Short mmCIF file of C-alpha atoms in Angstrom, two decimals:
data_model
loop_
_atom_site.label_atom_id
_atom_site.label_comp_id
_atom_site.label_asym_id
_atom_site.label_seq_id
_atom_site.Cartn_x
_atom_site.Cartn_y
_atom_site.Cartn_z
CA MET A 17 36.40 151.89 121.32
CA PRO A 18 38.90 153.43 123.76
CA SER A 19 38.33 156.77 125.39
CA SER A 20 39.58 159.76 123.44
CA GLU A 21 41.39 160.83 126.62
CA GLY A 22 44.98 159.74 127.30
CA ARG A 23 47.05 157.45 125.13
CA PRO A 24 47.12 153.74 124.37
CA ARG A 25 48.71 151.56 127.03
CA LEU A 26 51.81 149.96 125.53
CA PRO A 27 54.95 148.34 126.95
CA CYS A 28 57.92 150.72 127.09
CA ARG A 29 59.77 148.62 124.50
CA THR A 30 56.86 148.96 122.07
CA TRP A 31 56.58 152.72 122.62
CA LEU A 32 60.30 153.16 121.98
CA PHE A 33 60.13 151.20 118.72
CA VAL A 34 57.02 153.01 117.46
CA ASN A 35 58.44 156.45 118.24
CA ALA A 36 61.80 155.58 116.68
CA ALA A 37 60.10 154.33 113.49
CA SER A 38 58.00 157.49 113.35
CA ALA A 39 61.05 159.73 113.79
CA LEU A 40 62.97 157.79 111.11
CA THR A 41 60.10 158.20 108.63
CA ASP A 42 60.09 161.98 109.13
CA ALA A 43 63.90 162.20 109.00
CA THR A 44 64.07 160.52 105.58
CA ARG A 45 61.54 162.83 103.91
CA ARG A 46 63.06 165.57 101.76
CA ARG A 47 61.54 168.96 100.98
CA ASP A 48 61.39 168.19 97.25
CA GLY A 49 58.98 165.28 97.89
CA THR A 50 61.58 162.50 97.61
CA VAL A 51 62.86 160.26 100.38
CA ASN A 52 66.32 159.18 101.47
CA ARG A 53 65.85 155.57 100.40
CA ALA A 54 69.43 154.60 101.30
CA LEU A 55 68.86 155.63 104.92
CA LEU A 56 65.54 153.80 105.06
CA ASP A 57 67.10 150.66 103.61
CA PHE A 58 69.97 150.87 106.10
CA PHE A 59 67.51 150.48 108.98
CA ASP A 60 65.39 147.94 107.08
CA ARG A 61 67.97 145.30 106.23
CA ARG A 62 66.48 141.99 105.17
CA THR A 63 67.77 138.84 106.77
CA PRO A 64 68.84 136.16 104.27
CA PRO A 65 66.40 133.33 103.54
CA ASN A 66 66.72 130.20 105.65
CA PRO A 67 66.00 126.89 103.86
CA THR A 68 66.44 125.09 107.20
CA PRO A 69 63.15 125.38 109.15
CA LEU A 70 63.30 127.98 111.91
CA HIS A 71 60.45 127.71 114.43
CA GLY A 72 58.76 125.35 111.98
CA VAL A 73 58.97 127.66 108.91
CA SER A 74 61.55 127.73 106.11
CA THR A 75 62.08 130.69 103.77
CA SER A 76 63.30 131.15 100.20
CA ASP A 77 63.57 134.12 97.82
CA HIS A 78 62.34 134.17 94.21
CA THR A 79 62.89 136.87 91.57
CA LEU A 80 60.06 137.46 89.11
CA ASP A 81 61.48 140.42 87.20
CA PRO A 82 65.09 141.55 87.82
CA SER A 83 64.57 144.73 85.77
CA ARG A 84 62.22 146.36 88.36
CA PRO A 85 63.34 144.46 90.53
CA LEU A 86 60.31 142.41 91.65
CA SER A 87 60.86 139.57 94.08
CA VAL A 88 59.01 137.60 96.75
CA ARG A 89 59.92 135.68 99.89
CA LEU A 90 58.15 132.37 100.45
CA PHE A 91 57.37 131.20 103.98
CA ALA A 92 56.65 127.45 104.04
CA PRO A 93 55.39 125.74 107.22
CA HIS A 94 56.73 122.37 108.30
CA SER A 95 55.21 119.65 110.41
CA HIS A 96 57.25 120.30 113.55
CA PRO A 97 56.50 123.27 115.78
CA SER A 98 57.64 126.50 115.24
CA SER A 99 58.64 142.07 114.93
CA ASP A 100 58.49 142.84 111.66
CA THR A 101 56.47 141.96 108.57
CA HIS A 102 58.47 138.79 108.01
CA ALA A 103 57.95 137.72 111.63
CA LEU A 104 54.19 138.08 111.06
CA CYS A 105 54.44 136.01 107.87
CA ARG A 106 56.22 133.31 109.83
CA ARG A 107 53.54 133.29 112.56
CA LEU A 108 50.71 133.13 110.02
CA ALA A 109 52.41 130.38 107.98
CA ARG A 110 52.71 128.25 111.09
CA ARG A 111 49.32 129.05 112.63
CA ILE A 112 46.99 128.60 109.63
CA PRO A 113 49.08 126.63 108.33
CA ALA A 114 49.71 127.98 104.84
CA ARG A 115 52.43 128.97 102.41
CA VAL A 116 52.86 132.74 102.72
CA VAL A 117 54.35 134.87 99.92
CA SER A 118 55.69 138.29 100.95
CA VAL A 119 55.94 140.71 98.01
CA ASP A 120 58.81 143.19 97.71
CA TYR A 121 56.76 145.66 95.65
CA ARG A 122 57.98 149.01 94.33
CA ARG A 123 57.40 151.99 96.62
CA ALA A 124 56.50 155.66 96.27
CA PRO A 125 57.63 158.33 95.75
CA GLU A 126 60.11 156.70 93.32
CA HIS A 127 57.36 154.43 91.98
CA PRO A 128 53.93 156.05 92.41
CA PHE A 129 50.47 154.85 91.34
CA PRO A 130 49.89 152.31 89.89
CA ALA A 131 53.29 150.56 90.26
CA PRO A 132 52.54 148.64 93.51
CA TYR A 133 49.20 147.45 92.10
CA ASP A 134 50.93 146.25 88.93
CA ASP A 135 53.52 144.38 90.99
CA GLY A 136 50.84 142.72 93.12
CA ALA A 137 48.87 141.68 90.05
CA ASP A 138 52.01 140.22 88.44
CA VAL A 139 52.82 138.20 91.56
CA LEU A 140 49.25 136.88 91.60
CA ARG A 141 49.60 135.75 87.97
CA TRP A 142 52.98 134.18 88.79
CA ILE A 143 51.46 132.12 91.60
CA ARG A 144 48.47 131.07 89.48
CA SER A 145 50.83 129.95 86.70
CA GLY A 146 52.26 127.25 88.95
CA ALA A 147 55.71 128.88 89.13
CA LEU A 148 55.73 128.84 92.94
CA PRO A 149 57.92 125.85 93.92
CA ASP A 150 56.15 122.80 95.36
CA SER A 151 52.74 124.48 95.23
CA ASP A 152 49.30 123.53 93.96
CA PRO A 153 47.93 126.35 91.73
CA SER A 154 44.38 125.09 92.35
CA ALA A 155 44.65 125.51 96.15
CA PRO A 156 42.57 128.34 97.69
CA LEU A 157 44.47 131.61 97.43
CA PHE A 158 44.10 134.55 99.81
CA LEU A 159 45.38 138.10 99.51
CA ALA A 160 46.44 139.97 102.64
CA GLY A 161 48.21 143.18 103.49
CA ASP A 162 48.65 145.66 106.29
CA SER A 163 48.42 149.46 106.07
CA ALA A 164 49.60 150.40 102.54
CA GLY A 165 49.74 146.68 101.83
CA GLY A 166 46.07 146.42 102.76
CA ASN A 167 45.29 149.09 100.19
CA ILE A 168 47.35 147.23 97.58
CA ALA A 169 45.74 143.87 98.41
CA HIS A 170 42.29 145.41 97.93
CA HIS A 171 43.14 146.85 94.51
CA VAL A 172 44.81 143.62 93.36
CA ALA A 173 41.67 141.71 94.43
CA ARG A 174 39.53 144.28 92.62
CA ARG A 175 41.52 143.90 89.42
CA SER A 176 41.32 140.13 89.67
CA SER A 177 37.56 140.11 90.27
CA SER A 178 36.91 142.62 87.49
CA SER A 179 38.93 140.80 84.81
CA PRO A 180 37.22 138.45 82.36
CA SER A 181 36.55 135.12 84.07
CA PRO A 182 37.81 131.87 82.52
CA SER A 183 35.46 128.98 81.92
CA PRO A 184 35.04 126.28 84.60
CA PRO A 185 36.89 124.38 85.91
CA GLU A 186 39.63 126.99 85.44
CA ALA A 187 37.44 129.63 87.10
CA GLU A 188 37.59 127.88 90.47
CA ALA A 189 41.38 127.72 90.39
CA GLU A 190 41.71 131.35 89.24
CA ALA A 191 39.40 132.92 91.84
CA VAL A 192 40.81 134.66 94.92
CA ALA A 193 39.24 132.89 97.90
CA GLY A 194 39.51 135.73 100.39
CA LEU A 195 41.03 139.07 101.31
CA VAL A 196 42.46 140.05 104.71
CA ALA A 197 42.69 143.86 104.86
CA ILE A 198 44.75 144.63 107.97
CA GLN A 199 44.23 148.27 108.99
CA PRO A 200 44.17 149.23 105.29
CA PHE A 201 45.54 152.66 104.42
CA PHE A 202 42.71 154.61 102.79
CA GLY A 203 42.18 158.36 102.54
CA GLY A 204 39.79 161.13 101.69
CA GLU A 205 39.63 164.90 101.46
CA GLU A 206 37.29 165.37 104.42
CA ALA A 207 38.79 164.46 107.78
CA THR A 208 36.98 161.75 109.74
CA GLY A 209 36.18 161.84 113.44
CA SER A 210 38.90 159.34 114.32
CA GLU A 211 41.51 161.32 112.39
CA GLU A 212 40.59 164.55 114.17
CA ARG A 213 40.59 162.76 117.52
CA LEU A 214 43.72 160.63 117.30
CA TRP A 215 46.38 162.20 115.05
CA ASP A 216 48.18 163.80 117.98
CA LYS A 217 47.65 160.96 120.47
CA VAL A 218 49.63 158.18 118.79
CA ALA A 219 53.06 158.00 117.17
CA PHE A 220 51.55 156.81 113.88
CA GLY A 221 52.04 160.30 112.54
CA SER A 222 50.49 163.67 111.87
CA ARG A 223 47.87 164.63 109.34
CA GLU A 224 50.63 166.49 107.47
CA ARG A 225 52.57 163.22 107.03
CA PHE A 226 49.36 161.44 105.98
CA GLU A 227 48.73 164.05 103.28
CA TRP A 228 52.36 163.92 102.14
CA MET A 229 52.15 160.14 101.69
CA TRP A 230 49.16 160.48 99.40
CA ARG A 231 50.77 163.31 97.38
CA SER A 232 53.82 161.11 96.85
CA PHE A 233 51.69 158.25 95.50
CA LEU A 234 48.63 159.56 93.67
CA PRO A 235 48.71 160.78 90.03
CA PRO A 236 49.60 164.48 89.62
CA GLY A 237 46.57 166.69 90.05
CA SER A 238 44.61 164.08 92.00
CA ASN A 239 43.25 164.59 95.48
CA ARG A 240 42.60 162.06 98.23
CA ASP A 241 39.17 161.20 96.86
CA HIS A 242 40.88 159.41 93.97
CA PRO A 243 39.64 155.77 93.81
CA ALA A 244 43.09 154.52 94.85
CA ALA A 245 42.66 156.27 98.19
CA ASN A 246 38.90 156.56 98.65
CA VAL A 247 37.49 153.31 97.28
CA PHE A 248 33.81 154.18 97.56
CA GLY A 249 34.06 157.93 97.12
CA PRO A 250 33.32 160.46 99.87
CA GLY A 251 31.06 157.91 101.59
CA PRO A 252 29.62 154.40 101.23
CA GLY A 253 26.03 155.60 100.85
CA PRO A 254 23.65 155.47 97.84
CA GLY A 255 25.79 157.86 95.82
CA SER A 256 29.01 155.93 96.25
CA ARG A 257 31.03 154.31 93.47
CA SER A 258 29.85 150.85 94.54
CA GLY A 259 26.36 151.64 93.30
CA SER A 260 27.51 151.74 89.66
CA GLU A 261 30.04 148.92 89.75
CA ASP A 262 29.81 145.14 89.63
CA TRP A 263 31.34 143.53 92.72
CA THR A 264 30.04 140.02 92.05
CA GLY A 265 33.45 138.33 91.92
CA PHE A 266 35.05 140.18 94.82
CA PRO A 267 36.24 137.72 97.51
CA SER A 268 35.01 137.37 101.07
CA THR A 269 36.86 139.97 103.12
CA MET A 270 38.09 140.38 106.67
CA VAL A 271 38.75 144.01 107.69
CA CYS A 272 40.91 144.48 110.80
CA VAL A 273 40.47 147.73 112.76
CA GLY A 274 42.40 149.11 115.74
CA GLY A 275 40.74 151.36 118.32
CA TRP A 276 43.76 153.70 118.49
CA ASP A 277 44.26 153.88 114.72
CA PRO A 278 43.44 157.35 113.27
CA LEU A 279 42.29 155.58 110.07
CA GLN A 280 39.71 153.37 111.81
CA ASP A 281 36.68 155.34 110.55
CA ARG A 282 37.85 154.93 106.96
CA GLN A 283 38.34 151.21 107.50
CA ARG A 284 34.81 150.83 108.87
CA MET A 285 33.48 152.85 105.93
CA TYR A 286 35.34 150.47 103.63
CA ALA A 287 33.73 147.45 105.31
CA GLU A 288 30.32 149.12 105.07
CA GLY A 289 30.90 149.88 101.39
CA LEU A 290 31.76 146.24 100.70
CA ARG A 291 28.63 145.06 102.48
CA ASN A 292 26.50 147.54 100.53
CA ALA A 293 28.05 146.13 97.35
CA GLY A 294 27.00 142.60 98.37
CA VAL A 295 30.44 141.37 99.47
CA GLU A 296 30.57 138.99 102.43
CA THR A 297 32.51 141.02 104.98
CA ARG A 298 33.80 140.34 108.49
CA LEU A 299 34.85 143.27 110.69
CA ALA A 300 37.45 142.38 113.34
CA GLU A 301 37.80 145.05 116.03
CA TYR A 302 40.80 145.41 118.38
CA PRO A 303 39.81 148.27 120.73
CA ASP A 304 43.22 148.71 122.40
CA ALA A 305 45.31 148.39 119.23
CA ILE A 306 47.49 151.04 117.58
CA HIS A 307 48.26 151.12 113.86
CA GLY A 308 50.63 148.21 113.17
CA PHE A 309 49.88 146.44 116.48
CA PHE A 310 50.19 142.99 114.85
CA ALA A 311 53.98 143.48 114.51
CA PHE A 312 54.43 143.31 118.28
CA PRO A 313 53.88 139.71 119.48
CA GLU A 314 54.15 140.88 123.10
CA LEU A 315 50.73 142.55 122.74
CA PRO A 316 47.69 140.35 123.52
CA GLU A 317 45.81 141.90 120.58
CA ALA A 318 48.56 140.65 118.22
CA ARG A 319 48.12 137.09 119.42
CA ARG A 320 44.34 137.27 119.06
CA PHE A 321 44.74 138.77 115.60
CA VAL A 322 46.75 135.77 114.34
CA ASP A 323 44.06 133.43 115.70
CA ASP A 324 41.31 135.50 114.03
CA VAL A 325 43.04 135.46 110.63
CA ALA A 326 43.57 131.71 110.87
CA ASP A 327 39.91 131.25 111.75
CA PHE A 328 38.77 133.40 108.80
CA VAL A 329 41.04 131.59 106.32
CA ASN A 330 40.15 128.10 107.52
CA ARG A 331 36.39 128.78 107.67
CA THR A 332 36.49 130.23 104.15
CA VAL A 333 38.43 127.23 102.83
CA ASP A 334 36.01 124.80 104.51
CA ARG A 335 33.07 126.60 102.91
CA ILE A 336 34.69 126.51 99.46
CA ARG A 337 35.48 122.82 99.72
CA ALA A 338 31.97 122.03 100.95
CA GLY A 339 30.54 123.59 97.79
CA PRO A 340 27.27 125.51 97.43
CA ALA A 341 24.55 124.65 99.92
CA ARG A 342 21.90 122.31 98.56
CA PRO A 343 18.21 123.08 99.06
CA ASP A 344 16.32 120.67 101.28
CA ALA A 345 14.73 117.79 99.41
#
């Protein structure tokens, strides 16, 4: 863990981008709790899909429900070689290799809880139905997400593991093989040590912005100990929610934590809660990383992160394909 003194060491280009993104987020918030979505979208223009492989990965867009609208972008690796979320999808698709589906889910405050979870669950059903072009619905399926997406990926995995299981062999095809929670965005009423220590030292934001984000998403009258924000309650100990819930079907999970992320204590508590619930959990620590570090390929931690995710996915797939271990004769 880095010293609480000073600030993270980042290239000037990275600092400029992080501070600009932080300033833009604050500039688009309105006093009535809404956001200037048009201004946000202006600075977040999506590049068109490219069916011709670029750096070894082709892309295509697919609409699931035009009324929301709900759409996804598919990143498909190709045999020849190949910073934003889509750039990360491209790197992961090439490195694992795997087909990566990026979900354009609905966002708060226009679409609060549980809209993003519903969208994620619908995309998961769409993939399992075989609707994804040129895909094998029985192939191992992983959920992944960063920050708010990490929170969403967890809750989609939780819904999937808690739903009635089909009979074999359908059960094997339906199961989520693994979850990669990348600096997941969780909350709670009581401030953690890392929040107190780091809010003012990184451009990720202030505690006031953190609290505003949760108010814009959670149901009216809820606080940050709502299960959407605080998965295991105020703490992962004996009195936590995990003690009264069945986590048997929850997938193996990799939790990625950055040493300069104010939310790191909550992410470690999440990993501890999963372990206490009997979930196979891997904690990946990046001591010099800020929140969202993976989006900057110039950072050494970002390159190691991609390797770590590929290792987790491939080891999990190998274990699934090997089947349950047989006792010695």
